[in-house]
Amino acid sequence: MNPFFKVGSLIFISALGLRIAYICAIPPRSLALDDSFQWNKTAVYFLQGKGFLKDAADLDPKRPPVYPLFMAATYAIFGVENYSAVKIAQAVIGSLTCVLIALMAFFLLNEKIALLTGLAAAVYPPLIVYSEILQSETFYIFLFVLAFLFYVLAAKQPRWRWFIAAGVVMGIGNLCKATLILFPIWIMAIPALVREERPKWMKYFVSVILSFLVISPWTLRNYKVYGGFLPVASGGPEMLWFGTLPWEEQRLFGLAPSFQSFGGIKDPIELDRTFTQKAIETIQADPGIYFRLCIRKLTFFWFQPIGEKLAGRRLPWLGTAIFGFHILLILVSFYGFLHTLGSWKKWISIYLVFLYFT
């Protein structure tokens, strides 16, 4: 029997039980609270045979295709707009993510650490909460972790199959949520940092090219629909602009001004261009203010765990517990970073992830 089988099974069952219990225990979340309405609408359009090209003006250019396809596949099996089925499917996928995280720890360290890592992921509150929300995060995190598991395997056993798998899954992940769209370029830093020979350079290069080839059909689709270069989805420049506003107007507080202040621009290419221009103008006006704002945001995102404030309003002790768990996680992670520096080459892709997101 595979030595990881018992560990993986325990983690999966624990994670799935927690997620199913959470989904059953809380009232259904309104689709109007998040982006769920648009995700659902795009999935239903696809099931109606409209694909992603017909009536595209009524679709949201911020929605890449992978998550709506996942929702559409679930609807096709269990019924259109069967939200419970999507949530249960996400609970399964989220539980598999915990197993993949543990498997990564198993390959990098040992079975004991793998078990602790997987169980920590299983009980981590944000991962449980997102399984109930009809948004792309749960599916995206699964693809993200799977891609980096392949890169860990590639560092351990530099075979073509791991590099190819990593590149393809990275590309699919970027078609789910384009947060890591530039990370394949960072991947090319690995062979330089670890001073790999030319054959391994080529494997990393092919992996990077594959990740961009996977998204290329969607990029061509966007050009056909919107008449401009949009690699995956619009919205990145909007986030950049929001990030230049005074702290009290930051979008994370829900008080940011609407893009309608830009004259109600509807074309996503023009809107992205306008947001970029406005953001650059604001930064150039006072780079010092923007730098201080970035430091403040950096602190916020590292030390403000998801759900702490919301839970704390209802149950103060729960908010405190979430914050304490988060700080413990950061401290243990920092210890792990120091502990692994002696074998940094096999950890390099994980280090780059933290640096990239920071």
mmCIF file of N, CA and C in Angstrom, residues 86-172:
data_model
loop_
_atom_site.group_PDB
_atom_site.id
_atom_site.type_symbol
_atom_site.label_atom_id
_atom_site.label_comp_id
_atom_site.label_asym_id
_atom_site.label_seq_id
_atom_site.Cartn_x
_atom_site.Cartn_y
_atom_site.Cartn_z
ATOM 1 N N VAL A 86 -23.196 22.414 -6.776
ATOM 2 C CA VAL A 86 -21.918 23.104 -7.000
ATOM 3 C C VAL A 86 -21.147 23.214 -5.692
ATOM 4 N N LYS A 87 -21.842 23.533 -4.607
ATOM 5 C CA LYS A 87 -21.177 23.673 -3.308
ATOM 6 C C LYS A 87 -20.603 22.342 -2.820
ATOM 7 N N ILE A 88 -21.360 21.257 -3.027
ATOM 8 C CA ILE A 88 -20.851 19.942 -2.622
ATOM 9 C C ILE A 88 -19.643 19.568 -3.476
ATOM 10 N N ALA A 89 -19.728 19.848 -4.788
ATOM 11 C CA ALA A 89 -18.586 19.579 -5.669
ATOM 12 C C ALA A 89 -17.369 20.379 -5.229
ATOM 13 N N GLN A 90 -17.591 21.636 -4.814
ATOM 14 C CA GLN A 90 -16.484 22.449 -4.328
ATOM 15 C C GLN A 90 -15.934 21.917 -3.018
ATOM 16 N N ALA A 91 -16.790 21.351 -2.192
ATOM 17 C CA ALA A 91 -16.320 20.740 -0.947
ATOM 18 C C ALA A 91 -15.377 19.584 -1.247
ATOM 19 N N VAL A 92 -15.724 18.787 -2.259
ATOM 20 C CA VAL A 92 -14.865 17.669 -2.662
ATOM 21 C C VAL A 92 -13.539 18.189 -3.209
ATOM 22 N N ILE A 93 -13.615 19.195 -4.084
ATOM 23 C CA ILE A 93 -12.401 19.762 -4.676
ATOM 24 C C ILE A 93 -11.528 20.408 -3.605
ATOM 25 N N GLY A 94 -12.153 21.121 -2.672
ATOM 26 C CA GLY A 94 -11.391 21.731 -1.583
ATOM 27 C C GLY A 94 -10.710 20.690 -0.712
ATOM 28 N N SER A 95 -11.374 19.560 -0.505
ATOM 29 C CA SER A 95 -10.778 18.472 0.284
ATOM 30 C C SER A 95 -9.598 17.853 -0.458
ATOM 31 N N LEU A 96 -9.747 17.712 -1.770
ATOM 32 C CA LEU A 96 -8.625 17.206 -2.580
ATOM 33 C C LEU A 96 -7.436 18.167 -2.531
ATOM 34 N N THR A 97 -7.733 19.460 -2.462
ATOM 35 C CA THR A 97 -6.658 20.450 -2.344
ATOM 36 C C THR A 97 -5.841 20.215 -1.074
ATOM 37 N N CYS A 98 -6.524 19.929 0.020
ATOM 38 C CA CYS A 98 -5.825 19.642 1.281
ATOM 39 C C CYS A 98 -4.912 18.428 1.134
ATOM 40 N N VAL A 99 -5.388 17.425 0.391
ATOM 41 C CA VAL A 99 -4.577 16.222 0.146
ATOM 42 C C VAL A 99 -3.354 16.579 -0.692
ATOM 43 N N LEU A 100 -3.536 17.427 -1.717
ATOM 44 C CA LEU A 100 -2.405 17.828 -2.564
ATOM 45 C C LEU A 100 -1.367 18.614 -1.773
ATOM 46 N N ILE A 101 -1.837 19.487 -0.884
ATOM 47 C CA ILE A 101 -0.909 20.246 -0.028
ATOM 48 C C ILE A 101 -0.107 19.289 0.851
ATOM 49 N N ALA A 102 -0.800 18.302 1.402
ATOM 50 C CA ALA A 102 -0.115 17.308 2.225
ATOM 51 C C ALA A 102 0.858 16.481 1.390
ATOM 52 N N LEU A 103 0.463 16.153 0.171
ATOM 53 C CA LEU A 103 1.335 15.366 -0.707
ATOM 54 C C LEU A 103 2.617 16.138 -1.030
ATOM 55 N N MET A 104 2.480 17.446 -1.204
ATOM 56 C CA MET A 104 3.655 18.283 -1.437
ATOM 57 C C MET A 104 4.593 18.214 -0.234
ATOM 58 N N ALA A 105 4.015 18.308 0.963
ATOM 59 C CA ALA A 105 4.822 18.209 2.182
ATOM 60 C C ALA A 105 5.453 16.822 2.314
ATOM 61 N N PHE A 106 4.732 15.803 1.864
ATOM 62 C CA PHE A 106 5.241 14.428 1.920
ATOM 63 C C PHE A 106 6.489 14.277 1.043
ATOM 64 N N PHE A 107 6.438 14.844 -0.149
ATOM 65 C CA PHE A 107 7.588 14.747 -1.056
ATOM 66 C C PHE A 107 8.760 15.597 -0.588
ATOM 67 N N LEU A 108 8.460 16.735 0.028
ATOM 68 C CA LEU A 108 9.525 17.647 0.446
ATOM 69 C C LEU A 108 10.094 17.291 1.810
ATOM 70 N N LEU A 109 9.255 16.708 2.709
ATOM 71 C CA LEU A 109 9.698 16.443 4.065
ATOM 72 C C LEU A 109 9.443 14.996 4.466
ATOM 73 N N ASN A 110 8.345 14.734 5.172
ATOM 74 C CA ASN A 110 8.087 13.368 5.618
ATOM 75 C C ASN A 110 6.603 13.173 5.896
ATOM 76 N N GLU A 111 6.240 11.948 6.250
ATOM 77 C CA GLU A 111 4.835 11.594 6.432
ATOM 78 C C GLU A 111 4.195 12.344 7.609
ATOM 79 N N LYS A 112 4.933 12.515 8.693
ATOM 80 C CA LYS A 112 4.395 13.194 9.867
ATOM 81 C C LYS A 112 4.061 14.648 9.549
ATOM 82 N N ILE A 113 4.994 15.341 8.909
ATOM 83 C CA ILE A 113 4.762 16.738 8.535
ATOM 84 C C ILE A 113 3.621 16.828 7.531
ATOM 85 N N ALA A 114 3.532 15.847 6.627
ATOM 86 C CA ALA A 114 2.455 15.834 5.637
ATOM 87 C C ALA A 114 1.093 15.760 6.319
ATOM 88 N N LEU A 115 0.982 14.916 7.332
ATOM 89 C CA LEU A 115 -0.284 14.768 8.050
ATOM 90 C C LEU A 115 -0.664 16.081 8.741
ATOM 91 N N LEU A 116 0.284 16.697 9.453
ATOM 92 C CA LEU A 116 0.009 17.954 10.148
ATOM 93 C C LEU A 116 -0.344 19.063 9.160
ATOM 94 N N THR A 117 0.368 19.106 8.041
ATOM 95 C CA THR A 117 0.107 20.127 7.031
ATOM 96 C C THR A 117 -1.278 19.964 6.429
ATOM 97 N N GLY A 118 -1.623 18.726 6.075
ATOM 98 C CA GLY A 118 -2.928 18.470 5.483
ATOM 99 C C GLY A 118 -4.075 18.777 6.430
ATOM 100 N N LEU A 119 -3.914 18.431 7.702
ATOM 101 C CA LEU A 119 -4.964 18.707 8.693
ATOM 102 C C LEU A 119 -5.092 20.215 8.948
ATOM 103 N N ALA A 120 -3.955 20.922 8.920
ATOM 104 C CA ALA A 120 -4.011 22.384 9.066
ATOM 105 C C ALA A 120 -4.793 23.008 7.913
ATOM 106 N N ALA A 121 -4.545 22.519 6.714
ATOM 107 C CA ALA A 121 -5.295 23.003 5.548
ATOM 108 C C ALA A 121 -6.768 22.643 5.662
ATOM 109 N N ALA A 122 -7.050 21.462 6.199
ATOM 110 C CA ALA A 122 -8.433 20.994 6.326
ATOM 111 C C ALA A 122 -9.250 21.888 7.251
ATOM 112 N N VAL A 123 -8.626 22.405 8.316
ATOM 113 C CA VAL A 123 -9.368 23.212 9.296
ATOM 114 C C VAL A 123 -9.176 24.712 9.082
ATOM 115 N N TYR A 124 -8.377 25.110 8.096
ATOM 116 C CA TYR A 124 -8.123 26.535 7.855
ATOM 117 C C TYR A 124 -9.438 27.213 7.450
ATOM 118 N N PRO A 125 -9.948 28.163 8.248
ATOM 119 C CA PRO A 125 -11.299 28.703 8.035
ATOM 120 C C PRO A 125 -11.590 29.241 6.629
ATOM 121 N N PRO A 126 -10.707 30.076 6.010
ATOM 122 C CA PRO A 126 -11.061 30.601 4.686
ATOM 123 C C PRO A 126 -11.289 29.507 3.641
ATOM 124 N N LEU A 127 -10.502 28.437 3.699
ATOM 125 C CA LEU A 127 -10.678 27.364 2.728
ATOM 126 C C LEU A 127 -12.015 26.657 2.912
ATOM 127 N N ILE A 128 -12.490 26.611 4.141
ATOM 128 C CA ILE A 128 -13.806 26.019 4.407
ATOM 129 C C ILE A 128 -14.906 26.958 3.922
ATOM 130 N N VAL A 129 -14.778 28.244 4.252
ATOM 131 C CA VAL A 129 -15.813 29.225 3.903
ATOM 132 C C VAL A 129 -15.988 29.334 2.393
ATOM 133 N N TYR A 130 -14.886 29.365 1.654
ATOM 134 C CA TYR A 130 -14.972 29.543 0.203
ATOM 135 C C TYR A 130 -15.638 28.361 -0.498
ATOM 136 N N SER A 131 -15.635 27.201 0.128
ATOM 137 C CA SER A 131 -16.285 26.046 -0.509
ATOM 138 C C SER A 131 -17.787 26.253 -0.638
ATOM 139 N N GLU A 132 -18.348 27.157 0.172
ATOM 140 C CA GLU A 132 -19.794 27.391 0.144
ATOM 141 C C GLU A 132 -20.176 28.545 -0.787
ATOM 142 N N ILE A 133 -19.191 29.309 -1.242
ATOM 143 C CA ILE A 133 -19.464 30.501 -2.053
ATOM 144 C C ILE A 133 -19.289 30.161 -3.535
ATOM 145 N N LEU A 134 -20.242 30.593 -4.360
ATOM 146 C CA LEU A 134 -20.180 30.321 -5.795
ATOM 147 C C LEU A 134 -19.250 31.326 -6.461
ATOM 148 N N GLN A 135 -17.965 31.116 -6.235
ATOM 149 C CA GLN A 135 -16.915 31.914 -6.848
ATOM 150 C C GLN A 135 -15.764 30.983 -7.223
ATOM 151 N N SER A 136 -14.830 31.527 -7.980
ATOM 152 C CA SER A 136 -13.795 30.682 -8.588
ATOM 153 C C SER A 136 -12.679 30.272 -7.638
ATOM 154 N N GLU A 137 -12.642 30.837 -6.420
ATOM 155 C CA GLU A 137 -11.486 30.634 -5.542
ATOM 156 C C GLU A 137 -11.181 29.167 -5.252
ATOM 157 N N THR A 138 -12.175 28.382 -4.884
ATOM 158 C CA THR A 138 -11.925 26.989 -4.492
ATOM 159 C C THR A 138 -11.336 26.189 -5.643
ATOM 160 N N PHE A 139 -11.910 26.335 -6.822
ATOM 161 C CA PHE A 139 -11.414 25.592 -7.982
ATOM 162 C C PHE A 139 -10.035 26.099 -8.399
ATOM 163 N N TYR A 140 -9.858 27.422 -8.310
ATOM 164 C CA TYR A 140 -8.566 28.001 -8.670
ATOM 165 C C TYR A 140 -7.455 27.529 -7.742
ATOM 166 N N ILE A 141 -7.715 27.522 -6.431
ATOM 167 C CA ILE A 141 -6.689 27.099 -5.476
ATOM 168 C C ILE A 141 -6.287 25.649 -5.736
ATOM 169 N N PHE A 142 -7.262 24.814 -6.091
ATOM 170 C CA PHE A 142 -6.956 23.422 -6.431
ATOM 171 C C PHE A 142 -5.977 23.356 -7.607
ATOM 172 N N LEU A 143 -6.248 24.102 -8.675
ATOM 173 C CA LEU A 143 -5.372 24.104 -9.848
ATOM 174 C C LEU A 143 -4.002 24.692 -9.513
ATOM 175 N N PHE A 144 -4.007 25.744 -8.724
ATOM 176 C CA PHE A 144 -2.771 26.403 -8.307
ATOM 177 C C PHE A 144 -1.865 25.432 -7.541
ATOM 178 N N VAL A 145 -2.433 24.742 -6.554
ATOM 179 C CA VAL A 145 -1.654 23.792 -5.750
ATOM 180 C C VAL A 145 -1.180 22.621 -6.610
ATOM 181 N N LEU A 146 -2.037 22.137 -7.501
ATOM 182 C CA LEU A 146 -1.655 21.018 -8.370
ATOM 183 C C LEU A 146 -0.475 21.404 -9.258
ATOM 184 N N ALA A 147 -0.495 22.611 -9.813
ATOM 185 C CA ALA A 147 0.609 23.062 -10.656
ATOM 186 C C ALA A 147 1.918 23.080 -9.880
ATOM 187 N N PHE A 148 1.876 23.564 -8.640
ATOM 188 C CA PHE A 148 3.116 23.655 -7.876
ATOM 189 C C PHE A 148 3.548 22.309 -7.315
ATOM 190 N N LEU A 149 2.621 21.407 -7.161
ATOM 191 C CA LEU A 149 3.011 20.041 -6.830
ATOM 192 C C LEU A 149 3.834 19.452 -7.972
ATOM 193 N N PHE A 150 3.412 19.719 -9.208
ATOM 194 C CA PHE A 150 4.167 19.239 -10.365
ATOM 195 C C PHE A 150 5.552 19.893 -10.433
ATOM 196 N N TYR A 151 5.649 21.178 -10.077
ATOM 197 C CA TYR A 151 6.962 21.828 -10.083
ATOM 198 C C TYR A 151 7.860 21.269 -8.974
ATOM 199 N N VAL A 152 7.273 20.916 -7.844
ATOM 200 C CA VAL A 152 8.041 20.269 -6.778
ATOM 201 C C VAL A 152 8.568 18.920 -7.258
ATOM 202 N N LEU A 153 7.712 18.159 -7.934
ATOM 203 C CA LEU A 153 8.136 16.867 -8.488
ATOM 204 C C LEU A 153 9.201 17.056 -9.561
ATOM 205 N N ALA A 154 9.067 18.132 -10.340
ATOM 206 C CA ALA A 154 10.051 18.402 -11.389
ATOM 207 C C ALA A 154 11.427 18.705 -10.798
ATOM 208 N N ALA A 155 11.438 19.413 -9.654
ATOM 209 C CA ALA A 155 12.710 19.698 -8.984
ATOM 210 C C ALA A 155 13.313 18.426 -8.405
ATOM 211 N N LYS A 156 12.452 17.509 -7.985
ATOM 212 C CA LYS A 156 12.915 16.264 -7.367
ATOM 213 C C LYS A 156 13.337 15.246 -8.420
ATOM 214 N N GLN A 157 12.512 15.140 -9.489
ATOM 215 C CA GLN A 157 12.777 14.236 -10.598
ATOM 216 C C GLN A 157 12.565 15.000 -11.902
ATOM 217 N N PRO A 158 13.615 15.565 -12.484
ATOM 218 C CA PRO A 158 13.455 16.448 -13.651
ATOM 219 C C PRO A 158 13.069 15.698 -14.937
ATOM 220 N N ARG A 159 11.864 15.154 -14.928
ATOM 221 C CA ARG A 159 11.354 14.447 -16.101
ATOM 222 C C ARG A 159 10.410 15.362 -16.879
ATOM 223 N N TRP A 160 10.354 15.139 -18.182
ATOM 224 C CA TRP A 160 9.537 15.980 -19.044
ATOM 225 C C TRP A 160 8.081 16.019 -18.599
ATOM 226 N N ARG A 161 7.547 14.887 -18.137
ATOM 227 C CA ARG A 161 6.119 14.828 -17.831
ATOM 228 C C ARG A 161 5.721 15.795 -16.730
ATOM 229 N N TRP A 162 6.615 16.007 -15.750
ATOM 230 C CA TRP A 162 6.281 16.926 -14.670
ATOM 231 C C TRP A 162 6.283 18.366 -15.162
ATOM 232 N N PHE A 163 7.235 18.713 -16.010
ATOM 233 C CA PHE A 163 7.300 20.071 -16.548
ATOM 234 C C PHE A 163 6.109 20.354 -17.458
ATOM 235 N N ILE A 164 5.760 19.372 -18.287
ATOM 236 C CA ILE A 164 4.612 19.541 -19.180
ATOM 237 C C ILE A 164 3.328 19.677 -18.378
ATOM 238 N N ALA A 165 3.143 18.801 -17.400
ATOM 239 C CA ALA A 165 1.937 18.852 -16.564
ATOM 240 C C ALA A 165 1.844 20.180 -15.829
ATOM 241 N N ALA A 166 2.975 20.655 -15.290
ATOM 242 C CA ALA A 166 2.978 21.917 -14.549
ATOM 243 C C ALA A 166 2.563 23.079 -15.444
ATOM 244 N N GLY A 167 3.116 23.132 -16.644
ATOM 245 C CA GLY A 167 2.788 24.215 -17.568
ATOM 246 C C GLY A 167 1.333 24.208 -17.992
ATOM 247 N N VAL A 168 0.816 23.018 -18.306
ATOM 248 C CA VAL A 168 -0.583 22.915 -18.741
ATOM 249 C C VAL A 168 -1.535 23.305 -17.611
ATOM 250 N N VAL A 169 -1.295 22.789 -16.423
ATOM 251 C CA VAL A 169 -2.181 23.088 -15.289
ATOM 252 C C VAL A 169 -2.072 24.563 -14.903
ATOM 253 N N MET A 170 -0.869 25.137 -14.989
ATOM 254 C CA MET A 170 -0.719 26.561 -14.715
ATOM 255 C C MET A 170 -1.553 27.385 -15.683
ATOM 256 N N GLY A 171 -1.535 27.000 -16.960
ATOM 257 C CA GLY A 171 -2.337 27.703 -17.959
ATOM 258 C C GLY A 171 -3.825 27.586 -17.677
ATOM 259 N N ILE A 172 -4.286 26.381 -17.321
ATOM 260 C CA ILE A 172 -5.701 26.186 -16.979
ATOM 261 C C ILE A 172 -6.067 27.009 -15.750
#
